[in-house]
Amino acid sequence: MAEITMIQAINEAMRQEMERDERVIVLGEDVGTNGGVFRATDGLLEQFGDQRVFDTPLAESGIIGTSIGLAVNGFRPIAEIQFLGFVYQAMDQLAAQAARIRFRSAGRFTCPIVVRSPYGGGVRTPELHSDALEALFTHSPGLKVVMPSNAYDAKGLLIAAIRDEDPVLFLEPMKLYRAFRMEVPEEPYEIPLGKARIVKEGEDVTIISWGATVPLVAKLAADMKAQGVDAEVIDLRCLQPLDIDTIMQSVEKTGRVMIVHEAVKTNGFGAEIAALISERALFSLSAPIVRVTGYDTPYPVPSVEDDWLPNAARIVEGVQTLMRY
Amino acid sequence: MERQFPIRQIMDEQGRIVEHEYRGQITEELVMAMYRHLIRTRTFDRKCVSLQRQGRIGPYVPFEGQEACQVGSALALEDEDWMFPTYRDHGAMMTFGRTLTQTLLYWKGRTEGCIPPQGKKIVPPYVPIATQLPQAAGAAYAEKRKGTKNAVIVYFGDGATSEGDFHEGLNFASVFNAPVVFFNQNNQYAISVPITRQMKSKTIAQKALAYDIPGIRIDGNDIFAVYFHTKQALERARNGEGPTLIEAVTWRYGAHTTSDDPSKYRDQEESKRRRETTDPIMRLERFMQREGFWDENWANDVQERVNAEVEQAVAEMDRYPSANPEDMFDYVFAEPTWTIAEQKQAYMEWKRGMEG
């Protein structure tokens, strides 16, 4: 099995799905000749031609709008939004249109599109290139939201997203694109949307995370083990649909919960998880739920972003707080 | 710009043909079909306003005055074409194949009103104001990619031209050379805001210059101008010549919706004057009289048949089984997520408790 990066896994998933299904097409800004600003679509134009891989004018609403039209009319577009911070331009097309076509027409028209977009901070990008906006989409009924944290999951989840009959936001932590390699099967495979992964089993505390923050949480959990705290780490992989069973089983076992995400705290998806746990397992908790997240401010300038992001110190401190109960 | 984009007529206000090259194509059969559809849409529209006043349907969006735009353009379509309508285009939808009953159900707040007859490519009407333009460009590009001869028509009003999606839709269609006709009904008011506050441009058609596509300005109350120019634009689309922007200049006599009062923002004397001088149905009648197609008995028969059809549709609406609130949980996704399934279950239990 080859060891590849997440960006290579994403590229491979698209390539294999395009080989399998002629209806799959790729469009967006710079996805053609340039192969994407992160090279996610590298080589696709050469292999599949400009009828299936094409650059669009620079307009996010237009990209999603035309993708919807293509999807309603039989294609399966993979649209790239170059950075998630630019998706605000396309919110009507996503939340009010793509998300509702099946619902509005009682299933007569459907919109199987995948919107891929790099998100997340820590790589010194200019302004508005680092936002984690998953909660905008989990708050929009009709959209699925997938957030991989490694190459293996990225490939299997992207293939599942492309085969899905509904619109999927596929949010890729850009910090992790080339952060590490892992063994990824060469053949296509699907990871079902809505199945979390237990990164590390543990007894003392449950740490729930997704996307960009998972590798940090996993590393800290391994370190803590040496210090006598046995944390269970759950990588949700998919926020909509959410794997509630895996969360609940872990919470029942540990009684202590920390949620780590990059997005701002208030109304972040962590709030939803905390609410679900309080609805279903309040009396299994032995400590208040702790959230370690971005602050309730716009994503800051690069010179101070490391202090804004959930970092090792804040996560460790959060676990210590939980363990005092 | 008004000189470069003159309002084109084929038939003037008096019902005289002014573009003689079309004469041969104006058959009695075509004219009679146009007249029937004009009467049908107007009768239906008036009935809906009345039903709304009686509280039998919800807030309604009338289109009286714009019938020639909607009927003429819809008659120009082929069965396999796509229609991307707005909430004011039920005249076009009904002409293209959506039933009167479905249209009534839409205004009664029923999902059934968004589902076209099987095989009809009429997407649910759009409520945001230019959202449908990029989507229509995408659907048209899909037809091009499939190698069909099908085209797409997308409707929008004058207010929509201020939206970013208007520009994105035209630009994408232009770059992709997509087979789509952008059909603008310039009724000169976006709710209360007159077109002079919407744009400094003298015409909407001139905006086509920016995308290097044809822009045509027509008299939207001249059903021949609407029909033939739309047909030509559709032919261009089918022949791989790309998109066209059509500006059909028209006027809505009444309110934006049954919830507003147009006398608050414009002199309704103007509507009265236009009704008496430029009305699309009156004009076709004049033409028919002039050409010797007119037959009072036939016209009465058309009106009676239409009345019966409308009454039958209203009766069907009234007989329709009441909406099932459980349905609101369906069709969000291909398979309901657990939260939706759980909420549906809880709702049903709550409902049973209320009823029990």
Short mmCIF file of C-alpha atoms in Angstrom, two decimals, chain B:
data_model
loop_
_atom_site.label_atom_id
_atom_site.label_comp_id
_atom_site.label_asym_id
_atom_site.label_seq_id
_atom_site.Cartn_x
_atom_site.Cartn_y
_atom_site.Cartn_z
CA MET B 1 -28.71 52.96 -26.15
CA GLU B 2 -32.44 53.25 -26.73
CA ARG B 3 -31.60 53.76 -30.41
CA GLN B 4 -29.26 50.79 -30.41
CA PHE B 5 -31.83 48.67 -28.57
CA PRO B 6 -35.20 49.84 -29.88
CA ILE B 7 -38.38 48.18 -28.65
CA ARG B 8 -39.20 45.77 -31.45
CA GLN B 9 -42.75 45.09 -32.46
CA ILE B 10 -44.18 42.70 -34.96
CA MET B 11 -47.69 43.95 -34.31
CA ASP B 12 -48.46 47.48 -33.19
CA GLU B 13 -51.00 48.65 -30.61
CA GLN B 14 -53.72 48.70 -33.24
CA GLY B 15 -53.11 45.07 -34.12
CA ARG B 16 -51.41 45.90 -37.43
CA ILE B 17 -48.50 43.76 -38.56
CA VAL B 18 -45.47 46.03 -38.84
CA GLU B 19 -42.83 43.38 -39.60
CA HIS B 20 -44.15 41.76 -42.72
CA GLU B 21 -41.54 39.03 -42.96
CA TYR B 22 -43.38 37.19 -40.15
CA ARG B 23 -46.74 37.30 -41.84
CA GLY B 24 -46.39 33.90 -43.44
CA GLN B 25 -45.70 32.25 -40.09
CA ILE B 26 -48.70 33.78 -38.37
CA THR B 27 -51.20 31.04 -39.03
CA GLU B 28 -54.79 31.08 -37.88
CA GLU B 29 -54.06 28.00 -35.78
CA LEU B 30 -51.18 29.74 -33.98
CA VAL B 31 -53.22 32.86 -33.37
CA MET B 32 -56.12 30.89 -31.97
CA ALA B 33 -53.83 28.95 -29.65
CA MET B 34 -52.29 32.20 -28.44
CA TYR B 35 -55.68 33.74 -27.84
CA ARG B 36 -56.90 30.69 -25.90
CA HIS B 37 -53.83 30.72 -23.67
CA LEU B 38 -54.06 34.46 -23.07
CA ILE B 39 -57.69 34.15 -22.01
CA ARG B 40 -56.90 31.09 -19.93
CA THR B 41 -54.06 32.72 -18.02
CA ARG B 42 -55.91 35.99 -17.47
CA THR B 43 -59.06 34.26 -16.29
CA PHE B 44 -57.05 32.08 -13.96
CA ASP B 45 -55.11 35.05 -12.61
CA ARG B 46 -58.26 37.01 -11.83
CA LYS B 47 -59.81 33.97 -10.23
CA CYS B 48 -56.79 33.61 -7.96
CA VAL B 49 -56.98 37.21 -6.81
CA SER B 50 -60.62 36.58 -5.98
CA LEU B 51 -59.82 33.32 -4.17
CA GLN B 52 -57.19 35.10 -2.13
CA ARG B 53 -59.68 37.80 -1.15
CA GLN B 54 -62.01 35.06 0.02
CA GLY B 55 -59.24 33.46 2.02
CA ARG B 56 -59.35 30.27 -0.03
CA ILE B 57 -55.69 30.51 -1.07
CA GLY B 58 -52.76 32.30 0.53
CA PRO B 59 -51.05 35.49 -0.62
CA TYR B 60 -51.01 35.48 -4.41
CA VAL B 61 -48.73 37.01 -7.04
CA PRO B 62 -50.76 38.36 -9.95
CA PHE B 63 -49.38 38.84 -13.45
CA GLU B 64 -52.27 40.50 -15.26
CA GLY B 65 -50.88 42.64 -18.06
CA GLN B 66 -47.89 40.35 -18.59
CA GLU B 67 -49.76 37.49 -20.28
CA ALA B 68 -48.23 37.99 -23.73
CA CYS B 69 -44.72 37.70 -22.26
CA GLN B 70 -45.52 34.46 -20.51
CA VAL B 71 -47.76 32.78 -23.06
CA GLY B 72 -45.73 33.86 -26.08
CA SER B 73 -42.40 32.69 -24.67
CA ALA B 74 -43.78 29.41 -23.33
CA LEU B 75 -45.45 28.57 -26.64
CA ALA B 76 -42.06 29.02 -28.31
CA LEU B 77 -40.60 26.12 -26.31
CA GLU B 78 -40.30 22.50 -27.36
CA ASP B 79 -41.53 19.73 -25.07
CA GLU B 80 -38.03 18.67 -24.07
CA ASP B 81 -36.86 22.15 -23.09
CA TRP B 82 -36.33 23.35 -19.53
CA MET B 83 -38.18 26.14 -17.77
CA PHE B 84 -36.74 28.04 -14.78
CA PRO B 85 -39.62 30.27 -13.64
CA THR B 86 -40.07 32.81 -10.85
CA TYR B 87 -43.06 33.09 -8.55
CA ARG B 88 -44.79 35.41 -11.08
CA ASP B 89 -44.47 33.07 -14.02
CA HIS B 90 -47.32 30.64 -13.47
CA GLY B 91 -48.81 31.93 -16.73
CA ALA B 92 -45.74 30.58 -18.50
CA MET B 93 -45.76 27.38 -16.45
CA MET B 94 -49.43 26.69 -17.16
CA THR B 95 -48.90 27.30 -20.85
CA PHE B 96 -45.93 24.92 -20.82
CA GLY B 97 -47.78 22.15 -19.03
CA ARG B 98 -48.20 22.70 -15.31
CA THR B 99 -51.85 22.09 -14.56
CA LEU B 100 -54.15 24.76 -13.18
CA THR B 101 -54.80 22.57 -10.15
CA GLN B 102 -51.08 22.30 -9.41
CA THR B 103 -50.79 26.04 -9.73
CA LEU B 104 -53.64 26.58 -7.31
CA LEU B 105 -52.09 24.12 -4.91
CA TYR B 106 -48.86 26.10 -4.99
CA TRP B 107 -50.70 29.23 -3.91
CA LYS B 108 -52.54 27.24 -1.31
CA GLY B 109 -49.15 26.46 0.19
CA ARG B 110 -48.92 22.88 -0.98
CA THR B 111 -45.77 21.01 -2.01
CA GLU B 112 -47.77 19.41 -4.84
CA GLY B 113 -47.67 22.82 -6.52
CA CYS B 114 -43.90 22.49 -6.98
CA ILE B 115 -44.03 19.11 -8.69
CA PRO B 116 -44.47 19.39 -12.46
CA PRO B 117 -46.31 16.74 -14.47
CA GLN B 118 -44.11 13.69 -15.09
CA GLY B 119 -41.48 14.39 -17.69
CA LYS B 120 -42.00 18.15 -17.67
CA LYS B 121 -38.82 20.00 -16.91
CA ILE B 122 -40.33 22.85 -14.95
CA VAL B 123 -38.29 23.41 -11.82
CA PRO B 124 -40.02 24.81 -8.71
CA PRO B 125 -40.50 28.57 -8.98
CA TYR B 126 -37.70 30.72 -7.63
CA VAL B 127 -38.24 33.15 -4.82
CA PRO B 128 -34.86 34.86 -4.42
CA ILE B 129 -34.57 37.23 -7.29
CA ALA B 130 -31.80 36.11 -9.66
CA THR B 131 -30.70 32.82 -8.11
CA GLN B 132 -32.12 30.85 -11.01
CA LEU B 133 -29.91 32.42 -13.67
CA PRO B 134 -26.65 30.57 -12.88
CA GLN B 135 -28.66 27.40 -12.36
CA ALA B 136 -30.28 27.76 -15.76
CA ALA B 137 -26.83 28.32 -17.26
CA GLY B 138 -25.70 25.07 -15.62
CA ALA B 139 -28.71 23.08 -16.78
CA ALA B 140 -28.20 24.45 -20.29
CA TYR B 141 -24.52 23.59 -20.24
CA ALA B 142 -25.54 20.06 -19.23
CA GLU B 143 -27.71 19.80 -22.37
CA LYS B 144 -24.82 21.01 -24.47
CA ARG B 145 -22.53 18.44 -22.87
CA LYS B 146 -25.07 15.70 -23.55
CA GLY B 147 -25.18 16.80 -27.17
CA THR B 148 -28.93 17.37 -27.29
CA LYS B 149 -30.83 20.09 -29.10
CA ASN B 150 -32.70 21.04 -25.93
CA ALA B 151 -32.64 24.58 -24.64
CA VAL B 152 -33.44 26.34 -21.38
CA ILE B 153 -35.57 29.39 -20.73
CA VAL B 154 -35.13 31.31 -17.51
CA TYR B 155 -37.44 34.09 -16.35
CA PHE B 156 -36.64 37.09 -14.18
CA GLY B 157 -37.82 40.62 -13.60
CA ASP B 158 -36.23 44.04 -13.88
CA GLY B 159 -35.23 44.04 -10.21
CA ALA B 160 -33.23 40.86 -10.75
CA THR B 161 -30.79 42.69 -13.01
CA SER B 162 -29.33 44.37 -9.92
CA GLU B 163 -28.42 41.06 -8.32
CA GLY B 164 -24.95 39.59 -8.61
CA ASP B 165 -26.42 36.31 -9.84
CA PHE B 166 -27.81 38.10 -12.90
CA HIS B 167 -24.28 38.95 -13.95
CA GLU B 168 -22.83 35.62 -12.89
CA GLY B 169 -25.54 33.74 -14.78
CA LEU B 170 -25.07 35.70 -17.99
CA ASN B 171 -21.31 35.55 -17.72
CA PHE B 172 -21.15 31.81 -17.09
CA ALA B 173 -23.61 31.14 -19.92
CA SER B 174 -21.61 33.33 -22.22
CA VAL B 175 -18.28 31.72 -21.34
CA PHE B 176 -19.76 28.21 -21.64
CA ASN B 177 -21.77 29.17 -24.74
CA ALA B 178 -24.72 27.51 -23.04
CA PRO B 179 -28.07 27.05 -24.83
CA VAL B 180 -30.15 29.31 -22.61
CA VAL B 181 -32.55 32.18 -23.20
CA PHE B 182 -32.57 34.80 -20.46
CA PHE B 183 -36.12 36.09 -20.63
CA ASN B 184 -36.57 39.34 -18.74
CA GLN B 185 -40.02 40.72 -18.07
CA ASN B 186 -39.38 44.36 -17.47
CA ASN B 187 -42.62 45.42 -15.80
CA GLN B 188 -40.78 48.51 -14.61
CA TYR B 189 -41.36 48.05 -10.89
CA ALA B 190 -39.60 45.85 -8.33
CA ILE B 191 -42.43 45.88 -5.79
CA SER B 192 -42.44 49.66 -5.30
CA VAL B 193 -39.06 50.64 -6.72
CA PRO B 194 -39.21 52.01 -10.27
CA ILE B 195 -36.65 50.94 -12.83
CA THR B 196 -35.04 54.38 -12.72
CA ARG B 197 -33.94 53.58 -9.16
CA GLN B 198 -32.85 50.11 -10.22
CA MET B 199 -30.39 51.13 -12.91
CA LYS B 200 -29.04 54.09 -14.75
CA SER B 201 -28.95 52.04 -17.95
CA LYS B 202 -31.67 53.02 -20.36
CA THR B 203 -32.40 49.43 -21.32
CA ILE B 204 -31.88 45.97 -19.88
CA ALA B 205 -31.07 44.52 -23.30
CA GLN B 206 -27.89 46.60 -23.50
CA LYS B 207 -26.44 44.62 -20.60
CA ALA B 208 -25.93 41.80 -23.10
CA LEU B 209 -23.12 43.83 -24.68
CA ALA B 210 -20.97 43.20 -21.62
CA TYR B 211 -21.19 39.45 -22.19
CA ASP B 212 -20.89 39.62 -25.94
CA ILE B 213 -24.23 37.90 -26.45
CA PRO B 214 -27.25 39.17 -28.38
CA GLY B 215 -29.55 41.48 -26.46
CA ILE B 216 -33.02 42.07 -27.84
CA ARG B 217 -35.60 44.54 -26.58
CA ILE B 218 -39.14 43.72 -27.49
CA ASP B 219 -42.66 44.94 -26.83
CA GLY B 220 -43.74 42.44 -24.20
CA ASN B 221 -47.40 43.12 -24.88
CA ASP B 222 -47.03 42.08 -28.51
CA ILE B 223 -47.40 38.33 -28.38
CA PHE B 224 -45.99 37.93 -31.89
CA ALA B 225 -42.82 39.79 -30.97
CA VAL B 226 -42.47 37.66 -27.85
CA TYR B 227 -43.15 34.39 -29.61
CA PHE B 228 -40.97 34.89 -32.68
CA HIS B 229 -38.01 36.52 -30.94
CA THR B 230 -38.02 33.85 -28.26
CA LYS B 231 -38.22 31.17 -30.91
CA GLN B 232 -35.26 32.67 -32.73
CA ALA B 233 -33.26 32.86 -29.53
CA LEU B 234 -34.10 29.23 -28.78
CA GLU B 235 -33.05 28.26 -32.29
CA ARG B 236 -29.73 30.00 -31.81
CA ALA B 237 -29.32 28.09 -28.57
CA ARG B 238 -30.14 24.75 -30.22
CA ASN B 239 -27.70 25.47 -33.02
CA GLY B 240 -24.83 25.97 -30.62
CA GLU B 241 -24.80 29.74 -30.95
CA GLY B 242 -25.13 30.33 -27.22
CA PRO B 243 -27.30 32.44 -24.93
CA THR B 244 -29.55 35.41 -25.68
CA LEU B 245 -30.87 38.12 -23.39
CA ILE B 246 -34.43 39.20 -24.19
CA GLU B 247 -35.93 42.24 -22.51
CA ALA B 248 -39.70 42.18 -22.85
CA VAL B 249 -41.04 45.58 -21.85
CA THR B 250 -44.38 45.20 -20.13
CA TRP B 251 -46.47 46.35 -17.17
CA ARG B 252 -48.29 44.64 -14.34
CA TYR B 253 -51.65 46.28 -13.87
CA GLY B 254 -52.05 45.27 -10.28
CA ALA B 255 -50.04 44.79 -7.14
CA HIS B 256 -46.74 42.99 -6.66
CA THR B 257 -48.65 40.54 -4.48
CA THR B 258 -52.11 40.56 -2.96
CA SER B 259 -50.39 41.91 0.17
CA ASP B 260 -49.46 45.31 -1.26
CA ASP B 261 -51.23 48.36 -2.58
CA PRO B 262 -49.70 49.76 -5.77
CA SER B 263 -51.45 53.12 -5.40
CA LYS B 264 -48.98 53.82 -2.61
CA TYR B 265 -46.05 54.00 -5.01
CA ARG B 266 -47.45 54.76 -8.43
CA ASP B 267 -50.37 56.43 -10.09
CA GLN B 268 -52.78 53.64 -10.93
CA GLU B 269 -54.22 55.86 -13.64
CA GLU B 270 -51.20 54.69 -15.60
CA SER B 271 -52.36 51.09 -15.29
CA LYS B 272 -55.80 52.14 -16.43
CA ARG B 273 -54.36 53.99 -19.40
CA ARG B 274 -52.22 51.02 -20.39
CA ARG B 275 -55.13 48.65 -20.02
CA GLU B 276 -57.04 50.78 -22.49
CA THR B 277 -54.22 51.31 -24.97
CA THR B 278 -51.57 48.57 -24.87
CA ASP B 279 -53.28 45.53 -23.41
CA PRO B 280 -51.86 42.31 -24.88
CA ILE B 281 -55.20 40.56 -25.28
CA MET B 282 -56.98 43.56 -26.75
CA ARG B 283 -54.17 43.91 -29.23
CA LEU B 284 -54.45 40.33 -30.44
CA GLU B 285 -58.20 40.76 -30.69
CA ARG B 286 -57.67 43.82 -32.88
CA PHE B 287 -55.33 41.83 -35.06
CA MET B 288 -57.86 39.04 -35.41
CA GLN B 289 -60.61 41.48 -36.29
CA ARG B 290 -58.35 43.16 -38.80
CA GLU B 291 -57.36 39.87 -40.40
CA GLY B 292 -60.86 38.46 -40.42
CA PHE B 293 -60.01 35.69 -37.88
CA TRP B 294 -62.35 37.11 -35.31
CA ASP B 295 -65.52 35.27 -34.50
CA GLU B 296 -67.52 36.50 -31.56
CA ASN B 297 -69.15 33.12 -31.02
CA TRP B 298 -65.81 31.37 -31.02
CA ALA B 299 -64.39 33.90 -28.54
CA ASN B 300 -67.37 33.41 -26.26
CA ASP B 301 -66.88 29.70 -26.51
CA VAL B 302 -63.21 30.04 -25.61
CA GLN B 303 -64.12 32.10 -22.56
CA GLU B 304 -66.80 29.64 -21.47
CA ARG B 305 -64.49 26.66 -21.83
CA VAL B 306 -61.78 28.45 -19.90
CA ASN B 307 -64.21 29.41 -17.16
CA ALA B 308 -65.24 25.79 -16.87
CA GLU B 309 -61.63 24.63 -16.76
CA VAL B 310 -60.77 27.14 -14.04
CA GLU B 311 -63.86 26.24 -12.01
CA GLN B 312 -63.01 22.58 -12.33
CA ALA B 313 -59.46 23.26 -11.10
CA VAL B 314 -60.81 25.21 -8.13
CA ALA B 315 -63.15 22.34 -7.34
CA GLU B 316 -60.22 19.92 -7.54
CA MET B 317 -58.24 22.12 -5.19
CA ASP B 318 -61.15 22.23 -2.76
CA ARG B 319 -61.56 18.47 -2.91
CA TYR B 320 -57.87 17.86 -2.40
CA PRO B 321 -57.16 15.87 0.76
CA SER B 322 -55.72 18.14 3.41
CA ALA B 323 -51.96 18.32 3.66
CA ASN B 324 -50.32 15.81 5.95
CA PRO B 325 -47.89 17.58 8.30
CA GLU B 326 -45.86 14.37 8.56
CA ASP B 327 -44.78 14.97 4.98
CA MET B 328 -42.67 17.92 6.08
CA PHE B 329 -40.10 15.47 7.41
CA ASP B 330 -39.68 13.73 4.08
CA TYR B 331 -37.46 14.49 1.13
CA VAL B 332 -34.83 16.47 3.01
CA PHE B 333 -32.34 13.76 2.08
CA ALA B 334 -32.62 10.58 0.03
CA GLU B 335 -32.56 8.76 3.38
CA PRO B 336 -33.71 10.67 6.46
CA THR B 337 -30.97 11.34 8.97
CA TRP B 338 -31.55 10.08 12.49
CA THR B 339 -32.39 13.55 13.80
CA ILE B 340 -35.16 13.95 11.25
CA ALA B 341 -36.44 10.41 11.78
CA GLU B 342 -36.44 10.95 15.53
CA GLN B 343 -38.19 14.31 15.25
CA LYS B 344 -40.80 12.86 12.93
CA GLN B 345 -41.47 10.06 15.39
CA ALA B 346 -41.73 12.50 18.28
CA TYR B 347 -44.03 14.72 16.25
CA MET B 348 -46.30 11.80 15.39
CA GLU B 349 -46.50 10.71 19.02
CA TRP B 350 -47.27 14.25 20.11
CA LYS B 351 -49.92 14.50 17.42
CA ARG B 352 -51.54 11.25 18.47
CA GLY B 353 -51.55 12.49 22.05
CA MET B 354 -53.27 15.69 21.00
CA GLU B 355 -55.87 13.77 19.04
CA GLY B 356 -56.30 10.97 21.56
#
